[in-house]
Short mmCIF file of C-alpha atoms in Angstrom, two decimals:
data_model
loop_
_atom_site.label_atom_id
_atom_site.label_comp_id
_atom_site.label_asym_id
_atom_site.label_seq_id
_atom_site.Cartn_x
_atom_site.Cartn_y
_atom_site.Cartn_z
CA MET A 1 18.54 2.12 -16.98
CA ASN A 2 19.91 2.25 -13.44
CA ASP A 3 18.25 -0.29 -11.14
CA THR A 4 20.27 0.67 -8.07
CA PRO A 5 17.86 1.06 -5.15
CA ILE A 6 17.72 4.46 -3.50
CA ALA A 7 18.75 4.41 0.15
CA PHE A 8 16.68 6.35 2.67
CA TRP A 9 17.24 6.89 6.38
CA TYR A 10 15.61 8.95 9.10
CA ARG A 11 16.75 11.06 12.06
CA SER A 12 15.43 13.72 14.40
CA VAL A 13 14.84 17.12 12.86
CA GLN A 14 17.72 19.61 13.19
CA ASP A 15 18.02 23.39 12.91
CA ASP A 16 19.86 23.18 9.59
CA ASP A 17 16.90 21.30 8.04
CA LEU A 18 14.86 24.52 7.89
CA ALA A 19 15.57 25.43 4.25
CA ALA A 20 14.77 21.93 2.98
CA ILE A 21 11.58 21.77 5.06
CA LEU A 22 10.42 25.12 3.69
CA HIS A 23 11.08 23.91 0.14
CA ILE A 24 9.10 20.67 0.69
CA GLN A 25 6.30 22.62 2.38
CA ALA A 26 6.05 24.93 -0.67
CA GLU A 27 5.85 21.89 -2.97
CA ASN A 28 2.97 20.40 -0.99
CA TYR A 29 0.76 23.21 0.24
CA PRO A 30 -1.00 26.24 -1.20
CA ARG A 31 0.23 29.57 0.13
CA GLU A 32 -2.57 29.89 2.70
CA MET A 33 -1.44 26.65 4.36
CA GLN A 34 2.28 27.40 4.43
CA GLU A 35 3.65 28.22 7.84
CA SER A 36 6.25 30.96 8.19
CA PRO A 37 9.99 30.24 8.53
CA ASP A 38 9.83 31.62 12.08
CA VAL A 39 7.02 29.24 13.05
CA ILE A 40 8.81 26.28 11.45
CA ALA A 41 12.04 27.16 13.29
CA LYS A 42 10.09 27.25 16.57
CA ARG A 43 8.55 23.85 15.75
CA ILE A 44 12.03 22.40 15.21
CA THR A 45 13.10 23.70 18.63
CA ALA A 46 9.91 22.72 20.47
CA ALA A 47 9.53 19.20 19.08
CA ARG A 48 13.06 18.11 18.26
CA ASP A 49 12.66 14.79 20.13
CA THR A 50 9.47 13.73 18.33
CA SER A 51 9.83 15.28 14.87
CA LEU A 52 11.67 13.41 12.13
CA VAL A 53 13.11 13.85 8.66
CA THR A 54 13.86 11.29 5.97
CA LEU A 55 17.05 11.71 3.98
CA ASN A 56 18.52 10.32 0.80
CA SER A 57 21.82 11.03 -0.91
CA HIS A 58 20.49 14.49 -1.90
CA GLY A 59 19.46 15.49 1.62
CA VAL A 60 16.09 15.91 3.36
CA CYS A 61 13.27 14.50 1.23
CA ALA A 62 10.44 14.29 3.80
CA TYR A 63 9.55 15.60 7.24
CA LEU A 64 7.10 14.89 10.04
CA PHE A 65 6.39 17.44 12.75
CA ALA A 66 4.95 15.58 15.74
CA TYR A 67 4.77 16.36 19.43
CA HIS A 68 3.45 15.03 22.73
CA SER A 69 -0.08 16.20 23.36
CA LEU A 70 -3.41 15.31 24.92
CA LEU A 71 -6.19 13.60 23.02
CA GLY A 72 -8.57 16.29 21.77
CA ARG A 73 -6.08 19.17 21.94
CA VAL A 74 -5.60 20.84 18.55
CA THR A 75 -2.89 23.19 17.34
CA PRO A 76 -4.22 25.83 14.94
CA LEU A 77 -2.56 26.41 11.60
CA ASP A 78 0.54 28.58 12.11
CA GLY A 79 0.03 28.31 15.89
CA LYS A 80 2.46 27.48 18.67
CA PHE A 81 2.92 23.86 19.77
CA SER A 82 1.78 23.24 23.33
CA ILE A 83 3.81 20.25 24.53
CA ALA A 84 1.98 18.25 27.21
CA SER A 85 3.94 17.40 30.34
CA LYS A 86 1.89 14.20 30.85
CA PRO A 87 0.95 13.26 27.27
CA ASP A 88 -1.39 10.52 26.13
CA SER A 89 -1.16 11.32 22.44
CA LEU A 90 1.37 11.90 19.67
CA TYR A 91 -0.03 14.75 17.62
CA LEU A 92 1.05 14.60 13.97
CA HIS A 93 0.99 18.22 12.89
CA ASP A 94 2.52 18.00 9.43
CA LEU A 95 3.80 15.26 7.12
CA ALA A 96 5.20 16.21 3.72
CA VAL A 97 7.29 14.38 1.10
CA SER A 98 9.28 16.07 -1.67
CA ARG A 99 7.98 15.67 -5.21
CA GLN A 100 11.08 13.71 -6.18
CA SER A 101 10.31 11.11 -3.50
CA THR A 102 6.53 10.87 -3.74
CA GLY A 103 5.09 7.37 -4.19
CA LEU A 104 7.96 5.50 -2.55
CA GLY A 105 6.24 4.85 0.80
CA ILE A 106 8.45 7.33 2.64
CA GLY A 107 5.58 9.13 4.38
CA ARG A 108 4.06 5.89 5.65
CA THR A 109 7.45 4.69 6.89
CA LEU A 110 8.19 7.97 8.64
CA VAL A 111 4.84 7.85 10.44
CA ASN A 112 5.41 4.23 11.48
CA VAL A 113 8.83 5.12 12.92
CA ALA A 114 7.18 7.91 14.94
CA PHE A 115 4.52 5.43 16.18
CA GLU A 116 7.17 2.98 17.38
CA LEU A 117 9.04 5.71 19.26
CA ALA A 118 5.79 6.94 20.83
CA LYS A 119 4.81 3.42 21.94
CA MET A 120 8.22 2.97 23.58
CA ARG A 121 7.41 6.13 25.59
CA GLY A 122 3.99 4.76 26.62
CA ILE A 123 1.93 7.07 24.40
CA SER A 124 -1.48 5.47 23.86
CA HIS A 125 -2.86 7.44 20.89
CA SER A 126 -1.94 9.44 17.86
CA ALA A 127 -4.05 12.30 16.51
CA LEU A 128 -3.98 14.70 13.58
CA ILE A 129 -6.00 16.98 11.38
CA ALA A 130 -6.43 15.55 7.89
CA VAL A 131 -6.24 18.24 5.21
CA GLN A 132 -6.24 18.37 1.41
CA ARG A 133 -8.37 15.25 1.00
CA SER A 134 -5.78 13.12 2.87
CA SER A 135 -8.23 11.29 5.15
CA SER A 136 -8.09 8.11 3.02
CA PHE A 137 -4.28 7.97 3.45
CA TRP A 138 -4.69 8.29 7.21
CA THR A 139 -7.56 5.78 7.28
CA HIS A 140 -5.24 3.22 5.64
CA LEU A 141 -2.84 3.82 8.55
CA GLY A 142 -5.58 3.04 11.08
CA PHE A 143 -6.89 6.53 11.90
CA ARG A 144 -10.60 7.16 12.36
CA VAL A 145 -12.56 10.42 12.42
CA TYR A 146 -12.99 11.52 16.03
CA ILE A 147 -16.32 12.96 17.09
CA GLY A 148 -16.57 14.81 20.38
CA LEU A 149 -14.04 17.64 20.32
CA ASP A 150 -14.87 20.53 22.61
CA ALA A 151 -15.92 23.85 21.06
CA ASP A 152 -12.46 25.44 21.38
CA SER A 153 -10.77 22.51 19.63
CA GLU A 154 -13.40 22.56 16.88
CA LEU A 155 -12.53 26.22 16.29
CA MET A 156 -8.83 25.30 16.02
CA VAL A 157 -9.66 22.62 13.42
CA ARG A 158 -11.43 25.29 11.34
CA THR A 159 -8.22 27.34 11.06
CA TYR A 160 -7.23 24.88 8.30
CA PRO A 161 -8.71 25.56 4.84
CA GLY A 162 -10.91 23.13 2.98
CA ASN A 163 -12.68 20.38 4.82
CA PRO A 164 -10.32 19.41 7.67
CA CYS A 165 -11.14 16.61 10.07
CA TYR A 166 -9.65 15.51 13.40
CA MET A 167 -8.62 11.84 13.35
CA VAL A 168 -7.32 9.47 16.04
CA LYS A 169 -5.53 6.10 16.12
CA ALA A 170 -4.94 3.86 19.14
CA LEU A 171 -1.27 2.95 19.47
CA LEU A 172 -1.41 0.70 22.54
CA SER A 173 -3.91 -2.12 23.03
#
């Protein structure tokens, strides 16, 4: 048995990560939740400074699409990111880990790296839409269900299948 620890590192998302991201997305989401290659490529371009990937010796094994936003603003599934010029929130649009790397804490670590970068930029909150019964994962990271979205944002939440919920975490005290 090989007890050599697996090394992981992170970096900003790059254009050539597209194929790996699409593969990980397909492993994690049903077809109706998978975003098109064109939309993913646009996300990479739009949120290059705030979106991250985790790598191991085999390549990309996790990704996090995040962008600067405003508290209460929601991006619909397969919709265009609207980057805020004066953000107060880091919106976590999509976190996914490859099957080969599930259970190693990579997702949690990737989110915490994004939080630290956001705090250094003075971002006071993080927000997301919890899907696929993931709200307990996000609750363990300090997120709470947010009540009080306007009607338009509530409609955007409903573009996600299942029982999605908008959640928020304070980053700065």
